[in-house]
Amino acid sequence: MLKYICLNNIIHMELKYIDESLKKQWDDLVKNNPASGYMQSFWWADVQNLLGWETYKIGIFNREKLLGGAIIAKYNHFKNKSILYIGEGPVLPYEEPVAEEMFKLLMSQIDTIAEFDGSHPTSHISIELKLLQVPAFFSRFQRAQSDRQPLSTLMIDLQLSEEEILKQMKPKGRYNIKISQKNGVVISRIPPSRGFSDFLKLYLPFVKRSGFDGKDRDYFERLNYILSEEGGGEYFFASYKGKVLAVALVIYFGNTATYLFGASSDENRQVMAPYGLHGEIIRFAKKSGYHWYDWYGISPGENTTQHPWDGFSVFKKKFGGKQVNYIGAYDFIYNKNLYLPNHPRKRFWIV
């Protein structure tokens, strides 16, 4: 036991580190929390570890019942500091009054982690949740200088019928899916063990050509290794006359299929391969029982002409869906001197 608090004779909360024996119990808790997602899963912690982050898995228990907690990532490869990050967490019952006391208890242990490494003092901790309103007990925190995940996204309700999903799309979206089908664009699902190389053949040149803040080969090698070992995602390819024109990496967690990375070719654009690709991903995700298709990032607001994501946001919005605007990242600063000079603004990045 790390720390505890007794609220009454019924609720006696204590902190414990979570090990592999509680993996399923933890992941099930995360899957059922609307403010959280795959970034608080055990398998994503494995990805973070391979990328050079140290992870701490802390659970909040009422006696033996797991109530919440967080997987905290620590990066100490900077020259003179470390940072802490909780993506899509902490995992707490934010609609219930007890969430505030749980948060305070968890933060008391996070403060201890922040103070632990004297050679790499912690500049700050950043937390980023899928919440629509900022909880009052975030008063210790300030709005971050940058959002590490997209501030806005687009969600397609897969609980609708296939006809209703098509109907809620914009006419141009439905039309382009049909054009793709008429041109004979072939959609394939490929497991991580076999799809990695072909995905990068299109993705890396696409990122360079488009000027996006993409990931490099090393990142994908590590991510793909975990996906191959533990599952949780797969590649989709759209091909025309034997040539791959569009690709997507889709992550599955809880009731949501998430479009995490993708790319398209400049060749044969008239066959509308990206539309056929995502039309099929949506159909497959629905058939597989997922409730939502998360496009993972669009430009915020209605007027997107000045936003760097304008181009692909216009594409995504042709598929319909509901725009969701999250609260963004919030930071608690432990060391102001280390935080301000070395924390540049970025559009977003995925840990």
PDB file of C-alpha atoms in Angstrom, residues 110-345:
ATOM      1  CA  ILE A 110       2.375  11.640  -8.203  1.00  0.00           C
ATOM      2  CA  ASP A 111       4.024  14.446  -6.250  1.00  0.00           C
ATOM      3  CA  THR A 112       6.224  11.807  -4.621  1.00  0.00           C
ATOM      4  CA  ILE A 113       7.193  10.430  -8.039  1.00  0.00           C
ATOM      5  CA  ALA A 114       8.011  13.946  -9.215  1.00  0.00           C
ATOM      6  CA  GLU A 115      10.347  14.485  -6.261  1.00  0.00           C
ATOM      7  CA  PHE A 116      12.115  11.130  -6.564  1.00  0.00           C
ATOM      8  CA  ASP A 117      14.824  11.742  -9.192  1.00  0.00           C
ATOM      9  CA  GLY A 118      17.171  14.498  -8.060  1.00  0.00           C
ATOM     10  CA  SER A 119      19.402  14.239 -11.133  1.00  0.00           C
ATOM     11  CA  HIS A 120      16.454  14.931 -13.448  1.00  0.00           C
ATOM     12  CA  PRO A 121      14.038  17.196 -11.544  1.00  0.00           C
ATOM     13  CA  THR A 122      10.468  17.132 -12.826  1.00  0.00           C
ATOM     14  CA  SER A 123       9.423  20.300 -14.615  1.00  0.00           C
ATOM     15  CA  HIS A 124       5.691  19.508 -14.721  1.00  0.00           C
ATOM     16  CA  ILE A 125       2.988  16.923 -15.092  1.00  0.00           C
ATOM     17  CA  SER A 126       0.523  17.155 -17.949  1.00  0.00           C
ATOM     18  CA  ILE A 127      -2.866  15.431 -17.922  1.00  0.00           C
ATOM     19  CA  GLU A 128      -5.182  15.135 -20.885  1.00  0.00           C
ATOM     20  CA  LEU A 129      -8.681  13.724 -20.629  1.00  0.00           C
ATOM     21  CA  LYS A 130     -11.638  13.164 -22.905  1.00  0.00           C
ATOM     22  CA  LEU A 131     -13.729  15.585 -20.864  1.00  0.00           C
ATOM     23  CA  LEU A 132     -15.982  18.353 -22.156  1.00  0.00           C
ATOM     24  CA  GLN A 133     -15.780  20.501 -19.005  1.00  0.00           C
ATOM     25  CA  VAL A 134     -12.889  21.213 -16.660  1.00  0.00           C
ATOM     26  CA  PRO A 135     -13.464  19.715 -13.180  1.00  0.00           C
ATOM     27  CA  ALA A 136     -13.388  22.249 -10.352  1.00  0.00           C
ATOM     28  CA  PHE A 137     -10.725  20.227  -8.550  1.00  0.00           C
ATOM     29  CA  PHE A 138      -8.230  20.928 -11.363  1.00  0.00           C
ATOM     30  CA  SER A 139      -7.537  24.230  -9.615  1.00  0.00           C
ATOM     31  CA  ARG A 140      -3.855  23.329  -9.079  1.00  0.00           C
ATOM     32  CA  PHE A 141      -3.440  23.034 -12.836  1.00  0.00           C
ATOM     33  CA  GLN A 142      -3.184  25.562 -15.634  1.00  0.00           C
ATOM     34  CA  ARG A 143      -4.036  25.280 -19.319  1.00  0.00           C
ATOM     35  CA  ALA A 144      -1.031  23.732 -21.046  1.00  0.00           C
ATOM     36  CA  GLN A 145       1.082  25.523 -23.621  1.00  0.00           C
ATOM     37  CA  SER A 146       0.366  22.719 -26.087  1.00  0.00           C
ATOM     38  CA  ASP A 147      -2.140  19.929 -26.560  1.00  0.00           C
ATOM     39  CA  ARG A 148      -0.509  16.571 -26.868  1.00  0.00           C
ATOM     40  CA  GLN A 149      -3.603  15.012 -28.400  1.00  0.00           C
ATOM     41  CA  PRO A 150      -6.114  16.611 -30.787  1.00  0.00           C
ATOM     42  CA  LEU A 151      -8.357  19.132 -29.077  1.00  0.00           C
ATOM     43  CA  SER A 152     -11.282  18.299 -31.366  1.00  0.00           C
ATOM     44  CA  THR A 153     -12.305  15.081 -33.027  1.00  0.00           C
ATOM     45  CA  LEU A 154     -15.130  13.637 -35.092  1.00  0.00           C
ATOM     46  CA  MET A 155     -17.140  10.640 -33.852  1.00  0.00           C
ATOM     47  CA  ILE A 156     -19.358   8.494 -36.065  1.00  0.00           C
ATOM     48  CA  ASP A 157     -22.139   6.629 -34.264  1.00  0.00           C
ATOM     49  CA  LEU A 158     -21.858   3.009 -35.388  1.00  0.00           C
ATOM     50  CA  GLN A 159     -25.002   2.025 -33.502  1.00  0.00           C
ATOM     51  CA  LEU A 160     -26.967   3.502 -36.390  1.00  0.00           C
ATOM     52  CA  SER A 161     -27.964   1.186 -39.213  1.00  0.00           C
ATOM     53  CA  GLU A 162     -25.731   1.099 -42.298  1.00  0.00           C
ATOM     54  CA  GLU A 163     -28.403   3.053 -44.161  1.00  0.00           C
ATOM     55  CA  GLU A 164     -28.532   5.690 -41.423  1.00  0.00           C
ATOM     56  CA  ILE A 165     -24.730   5.984 -41.350  1.00  0.00           C
ATOM     57  CA  LEU A 166     -24.697   6.634 -45.096  1.00  0.00           C
ATOM     58  CA  LYS A 167     -27.613   9.056 -44.816  1.00  0.00           C
ATOM     59  CA  GLN A 168     -25.874  11.207 -42.195  1.00  0.00           C
ATOM     60  CA  MET A 169     -22.824  11.624 -44.460  1.00  0.00           C
ATOM     61  CA  LYS A 170     -22.534  14.625 -46.730  1.00  0.00           C
ATOM     62  CA  PRO A 171     -23.707  13.899 -50.299  1.00  0.00           C
ATOM     63  CA  LYS A 172     -20.159  14.204 -51.633  1.00  0.00           C
ATOM     64  CA  GLY A 173     -18.960  11.613 -49.125  1.00  0.00           C
ATOM     65  CA  ARG A 174     -21.570   9.059 -50.191  1.00  0.00           C
ATOM     66  CA  TYR A 175     -20.901   9.819 -53.847  1.00  0.00           C
ATOM     67  CA  ASN A 176     -17.141   9.363 -53.556  1.00  0.00           C
ATOM     68  CA  ILE A 177     -17.551   6.027 -51.765  1.00  0.00           C
ATOM     69  CA  LYS A 178     -19.659   4.843 -54.701  1.00  0.00           C
ATOM     70  CA  ILE A 179     -17.052   6.143 -57.178  1.00  0.00           C
ATOM     71  CA  SER A 180     -14.401   4.120 -55.356  1.00  0.00           C
ATOM     72  CA  GLN A 181     -16.545   0.999 -55.525  1.00  0.00           C
ATOM     73  CA  LYS A 182     -17.357   1.472 -59.216  1.00  0.00           C
ATOM     74  CA  ASN A 183     -13.652   1.841 -60.007  1.00  0.00           C
ATOM     75  CA  GLY A 184     -12.926  -1.493 -58.380  1.00  0.00           C
ATOM     76  CA  VAL A 185     -10.837  -0.219 -55.459  1.00  0.00           C
ATOM     77  CA  VAL A 186     -10.037  -3.231 -53.280  1.00  0.00           C
ATOM     78  CA  ILE A 187      -9.926  -2.883 -49.476  1.00  0.00           C
ATOM     79  CA  SER A 188      -7.777  -5.301 -47.458  1.00  0.00           C
ATOM     80  CA  ARG A 189      -7.317  -5.866 -43.720  1.00  0.00           C
ATOM     81  CA  ILE A 190      -3.752  -6.815 -42.846  1.00  0.00           C
ATOM     82  CA  PRO A 191      -2.448  -7.787 -39.362  1.00  0.00           C
ATOM     83  CA  PRO A 192       0.520  -5.831 -37.928  1.00  0.00           C
ATOM     84  CA  SER A 193       2.878  -8.744 -38.474  1.00  0.00           C
ATOM     85  CA  ARG A 194       2.429  -8.441 -42.252  1.00  0.00           C
ATOM     86  CA  GLY A 195       1.276  -4.894 -42.953  1.00  0.00           C
ATOM     87  CA  PHE A 196       4.056  -2.832 -41.422  1.00  0.00           C
ATOM     88  CA  SER A 197       6.412  -2.408 -44.398  1.00  0.00           C
ATOM     89  CA  ASP A 198       3.711  -1.627 -46.944  1.00  0.00           C
ATOM     90  CA  PHE A 199       2.144   0.896 -44.585  1.00  0.00           C
ATOM     91  CA  LEU A 200       5.425   2.796 -44.198  1.00  0.00           C
ATOM     92  CA  LYS A 201       6.074   2.770 -47.957  1.00  0.00           C
ATOM     93  CA  LEU A 202       3.109   5.104 -48.332  1.00  0.00           C
ATOM     94  CA  TYR A 203       3.097   6.834 -44.937  1.00  0.00           C
ATOM     95  CA  LEU A 204       6.678   8.168 -44.782  1.00  0.00           C
ATOM     96  CA  PRO A 205       6.660   9.856 -48.236  1.00  0.00           C
ATOM     97  CA  PHE A 206       3.167  11.203 -47.513  1.00  0.00           C
ATOM     98  CA  VAL A 207       4.303  12.891 -44.288  1.00  0.00           C
ATOM     99  CA  LYS A 208       7.329  14.399 -46.012  1.00  0.00           C
ATOM    100  CA  ARG A 209       5.231  15.643 -48.922  1.00  0.00           C
ATOM    101  CA  SER A 210       2.457  17.043 -46.732  1.00  0.00           C
ATOM    102  CA  GLY A 211       4.615  18.697 -44.084  1.00  0.00           C
ATOM    103  CA  PHE A 212       2.715  17.102 -41.185  1.00  0.00           C
ATOM    104  CA  ASP A 213       4.298  16.321 -37.816  1.00  0.00           C
ATOM    105  CA  GLY A 214       4.419  12.599 -38.478  1.00  0.00           C
ATOM    106  CA  LYS A 215       6.259   9.762 -36.792  1.00  0.00           C
ATOM    107  CA  ASP A 216       9.465   8.128 -37.980  1.00  0.00           C
ATOM    108  CA  ARG A 217      10.262   4.498 -38.768  1.00  0.00           C
ATOM    109  CA  ASP A 218      11.665   3.831 -35.298  1.00  0.00           C
ATOM    110  CA  TYR A 219       8.398   4.895 -33.671  1.00  0.00           C
ATOM    111  CA  PHE A 220       6.352   2.593 -35.881  1.00  0.00           C
ATOM    112  CA  GLU A 221       8.724  -0.328 -35.408  1.00  0.00           C
ATOM    113  CA  ARG A 222       8.138  -0.164 -31.667  1.00  0.00           C
ATOM    114  CA  LEU A 223       4.400   0.398 -31.957  1.00  0.00           C
ATOM    115  CA  ASN A 224       4.075  -2.385 -34.510  1.00  0.00           C
ATOM    116  CA  TYR A 225       6.008  -4.786 -32.267  1.00  0.00           C
ATOM    117  CA  ILE A 226       3.484  -4.347 -29.448  1.00  0.00           C
ATOM    118  CA  LEU A 227       0.535  -4.573 -31.841  1.00  0.00           C
ATOM    119  CA  SER A 228       1.949  -7.811 -33.255  1.00  0.00           C
ATOM    120  CA  GLU A 229       2.456  -9.264 -29.768  1.00  0.00           C
ATOM    121  CA  GLU A 230      -0.719  -8.115 -28.049  1.00  0.00           C
ATOM    122  CA  GLY A 231      -3.213  -7.211 -30.778  1.00  0.00           C
ATOM    123  CA  GLY A 232      -5.311  -4.088 -30.478  1.00  0.00           C
ATOM    124  CA  GLY A 233      -5.061  -2.814 -34.037  1.00  0.00           C
ATOM    125  CA  GLU A 234      -4.564  -3.583 -37.709  1.00  0.00           C
ATOM    126  CA  TYR A 235      -3.792  -1.999 -41.063  1.00  0.00           C
ATOM    127  CA  PHE A 236      -6.254  -1.310 -43.859  1.00  0.00           C
ATOM    128  CA  PHE A 237      -5.123  -0.898 -47.471  1.00  0.00           C
ATOM    129  CA  ALA A 238      -6.986   0.475 -50.494  1.00  0.00           C
ATOM    130  CA  SER A 239      -5.549  -0.816 -53.778  1.00  0.00           C
ATOM    131  CA  TYR A 240      -6.298  -0.027 -57.404  1.00  0.00           C
ATOM    132  CA  LYS A 241      -5.017  -2.345 -60.130  1.00  0.00           C
ATOM    133  CA  GLY A 242      -2.618  -3.907 -57.632  1.00  0.00           C
ATOM    134  CA  LYS A 243      -1.134  -0.632 -56.360  1.00  0.00           C
ATOM    135  CA  VAL A 244      -1.755   0.611 -52.807  1.00  0.00           C
ATOM    136  CA  LEU A 245      -3.222   4.137 -52.905  1.00  0.00           C
ATOM    137  CA  ALA A 246      -4.386   4.677 -49.306  1.00  0.00           C
ATOM    138  CA  VAL A 247      -3.567   3.163 -45.910  1.00  0.00           C
ATOM    139  CA  ALA A 248      -4.838   3.407 -42.348  1.00  0.00           C
ATOM    140  CA  LEU A 249      -3.804   2.109 -38.946  1.00  0.00           C
ATOM    141  CA  VAL A 250      -6.885   1.505 -36.808  1.00  0.00           C
ATOM    142  CA  ILE A 251      -6.762   0.895 -33.051  1.00  0.00           C
ATOM    143  CA  TYR A 252      -9.498  -1.010 -31.215  1.00  0.00           C
ATOM    144  CA  PHE A 253     -10.218  -0.439 -27.543  1.00  0.00           C
ATOM    145  CA  GLY A 254     -13.428  -0.704 -25.575  1.00  0.00           C
ATOM    146  CA  ASN A 255     -16.367   0.266 -27.778  1.00  0.00           C
ATOM    147  CA  THR A 256     -14.311   2.477 -30.108  1.00  0.00           C
ATOM    148  CA  ALA A 257     -12.331   1.995 -33.305  1.00  0.00           C
ATOM    149  CA  THR A 258      -9.817   4.841 -33.715  1.00  0.00           C
ATOM    150  CA  TYR A 259      -8.180   5.963 -36.948  1.00  0.00           C
ATOM    151  CA  LEU A 260      -4.720   6.656 -35.558  1.00  0.00           C
ATOM    152  CA  PHE A 261      -2.500   7.095 -38.621  1.00  0.00           C
ATOM    153  CA  GLY A 262      -3.020   7.111 -42.355  1.00  0.00           C
ATOM    154  CA  ALA A 263      -1.735   8.261 -45.720  1.00  0.00           C
ATOM    155  CA  SER A 264      -2.703   8.427 -49.378  1.00  0.00           C
ATOM    156  CA  SER A 265      -0.982   8.579 -52.740  1.00  0.00           C
ATOM    157  CA  ASP A 266      -1.176  11.378 -55.305  1.00  0.00           C
ATOM    158  CA  GLU A 267      -1.631   8.778 -58.038  1.00  0.00           C
ATOM    159  CA  ASN A 268      -5.034   7.879 -59.490  1.00  0.00           C
ATOM    160  CA  ARG A 269      -6.866  10.289 -57.247  1.00  0.00           C
ATOM    161  CA  GLN A 270      -9.898  10.056 -59.513  1.00  0.00           C
ATOM    162  CA  VAL A 271     -10.734   6.590 -58.132  1.00  0.00           C
ATOM    163  CA  MET A 272     -11.336   8.044 -54.643  1.00  0.00           C
ATOM    164  CA  ALA A 273      -9.412   5.325 -52.804  1.00  0.00           C
ATOM    165  CA  PRO A 274      -9.397   7.107 -49.388  1.00  0.00           C
ATOM    166  CA  TYR A 275     -13.207   7.279 -49.434  1.00  0.00           C
ATOM    167  CA  GLY A 276     -13.535   3.604 -50.223  1.00  0.00           C
ATOM    168  CA  LEU A 277     -10.973   2.841 -47.521  1.00  0.00           C
ATOM    169  CA  HIS A 278     -12.776   4.612 -44.696  1.00  0.00           C
ATOM    170  CA  GLY A 279     -16.198   3.559 -45.904  1.00  0.00           C
ATOM    171  CA  GLU A 280     -15.063  -0.040 -45.485  1.00  0.00           C
ATOM    172  CA  ILE A 281     -13.367   0.619 -42.118  1.00  0.00           C
ATOM    173  CA  ILE A 282     -16.614   2.105 -40.824  1.00  0.00           C
ATOM    174  CA  ARG A 283     -18.617  -0.848 -42.151  1.00  0.00           C
ATOM    175  CA  PHE A 284     -16.206  -3.375 -40.637  1.00  0.00           C
ATOM    176  CA  ALA A 285     -16.064  -1.615 -37.251  1.00  0.00           C
ATOM    177  CA  LYS A 286     -19.850  -1.586 -37.062  1.00  0.00           C
ATOM    178  CA  LYS A 287     -20.061  -5.251 -38.059  1.00  0.00           C
ATOM    179  CA  SER A 288     -17.481  -6.074 -35.365  1.00  0.00           C
ATOM    180  CA  GLY A 289     -19.666  -4.527 -32.661  1.00  0.00           C
ATOM    181  CA  TYR A 290     -17.912  -1.215 -32.027  1.00  0.00           C
ATOM    182  CA  HIS A 291     -20.130   1.729 -31.124  1.00  0.00           C
ATOM    183  CA  TRP A 292     -17.952   4.586 -32.351  1.00  0.00           C
ATOM    184  CA  TYR A 293     -15.490   5.422 -35.094  1.00  0.00           C
ATOM    185  CA  ASP A 294     -13.107   8.097 -33.826  1.00  0.00           C
ATOM    186  CA  TRP A 295     -11.385  10.080 -36.583  1.00  0.00           C
ATOM    187  CA  TYR A 296      -8.791  11.197 -34.036  1.00  0.00           C
ATOM    188  CA  GLY A 297      -8.421  14.849 -34.808  1.00  0.00           C
ATOM    189  CA  ILE A 298      -9.973  17.637 -36.846  1.00  0.00           C
ATOM    190  CA  SER A 299      -9.456  21.379 -36.861  1.00  0.00           C
ATOM    191  CA  PRO A 300     -11.527  23.042 -34.110  1.00  0.00           C
ATOM    192  CA  GLY A 301     -14.445  25.319 -34.890  1.00  0.00           C
ATOM    193  CA  GLU A 302     -16.380  25.859 -38.094  1.00  0.00           C
ATOM    194  CA  ASN A 303     -13.998  28.304 -39.802  1.00  0.00           C
ATOM    195  CA  THR A 304     -10.945  26.155 -40.476  1.00  0.00           C
ATOM    196  CA  THR A 305      -9.342  28.097 -43.323  1.00  0.00           C
ATOM    197  CA  GLN A 306      -6.416  29.219 -41.150  1.00  0.00           C
ATOM    198  CA  HIS A 307      -5.792  25.883 -39.463  1.00  0.00           C
ATOM    199  CA  PRO A 308      -3.067  23.474 -40.650  1.00  0.00           C
ATOM    200  CA  TRP A 309      -5.513  20.571 -40.423  1.00  0.00           C
ATOM    201  CA  ASP A 310      -8.051  22.198 -42.737  1.00  0.00           C
ATOM    202  CA  GLY A 311      -7.412  19.857 -45.663  1.00  0.00           C
ATOM    203  CA  PHE A 312      -7.932  16.515 -43.985  1.00  0.00           C
ATOM    204  CA  SER A 313     -10.672  17.943 -41.739  1.00  0.00           C
ATOM    205  CA  VAL A 314     -12.754  18.746 -44.824  1.00  0.00           C
ATOM    206  CA  PHE A 315     -12.209  15.155 -45.978  1.00  0.00           C
ATOM    207  CA  LYS A 316     -13.208  13.645 -42.632  1.00  0.00           C
ATOM    208  CA  LYS A 317     -16.309  15.803 -42.278  1.00  0.00           C
ATOM    209  CA  LYS A 318     -17.682  14.428 -45.545  1.00  0.00           C
ATOM    210  CA  PHE A 319     -18.370  11.213 -43.607  1.00  0.00           C
ATOM    211  CA  GLY A 320     -20.670  13.035 -41.182  1.00  0.00           C
ATOM    212  CA  GLY A 321     -20.421  12.346 -37.483  1.00  0.00           C
ATOM    213  CA  LYS A 322     -20.468  14.549 -34.413  1.00  0.00           C
ATOM    214  CA  GLN A 323     -17.700  17.003 -33.578  1.00  0.00           C
ATOM    215  CA  VAL A 324     -16.458  16.677 -29.996  1.00  0.00           C
ATOM    216  CA  ASN A 325     -14.325  19.384 -28.373  1.00  0.00           C
ATOM    217  CA  TYR A 326     -12.283  18.290 -25.364  1.00  0.00           C
ATOM    218  CA  ILE A 327     -10.819  20.468 -22.614  1.00  0.00           C
ATOM    219  CA  GLY A 328      -7.245  19.907 -23.788  1.00  0.00           C
ATOM    220  CA  ALA A 329      -4.087  19.397 -21.758  1.00  0.00           C
ATOM    221  CA  TYR A 330      -3.625  20.791 -18.248  1.00  0.00           C
ATOM    222  CA  ASP A 331      -0.269  21.165 -16.525  1.00  0.00           C
ATOM    223  CA  PHE A 332       0.838  21.381 -12.931  1.00  0.00           C
ATOM    224  CA  ILE A 333       4.258  23.028 -12.755  1.00  0.00           C
ATOM    225  CA  TYR A 334       6.815  21.699 -10.308  1.00  0.00           C
ATOM    226  CA  ASN A 335       9.737  23.815 -11.535  1.00  0.00           C
ATOM    227  CA  LYS A 336       8.990  27.051 -13.417  1.00  0.00           C
ATOM    228  CA  ASN A 337      12.581  27.529 -14.527  1.00  0.00           C
ATOM    229  CA  LEU A 338      12.579  24.173 -16.292  1.00  0.00           C
ATOM    230  CA  TYR A 339       9.033  24.417 -17.615  1.00  0.00           C
ATOM    231  CA  LEU A 340       8.913  27.679 -19.546  1.00  0.00           C
ATOM    232  CA  PRO A 341      12.140  27.768 -21.595  1.00  0.00           C
ATOM    233  CA  ASN A 342      11.968  24.163 -22.759  1.00  0.00           C
ATOM    234  CA  HIS A 343       8.306  23.524 -23.448  1.00  0.00           C
ATOM    235  CA  PRO A 344       7.685  24.633 -27.049  1.00  0.00           C
ATOM    236  CA  ARG A 345       4.280  24.797 -28.657  1.00  0.00           C
TER     237      ARG A 345
END
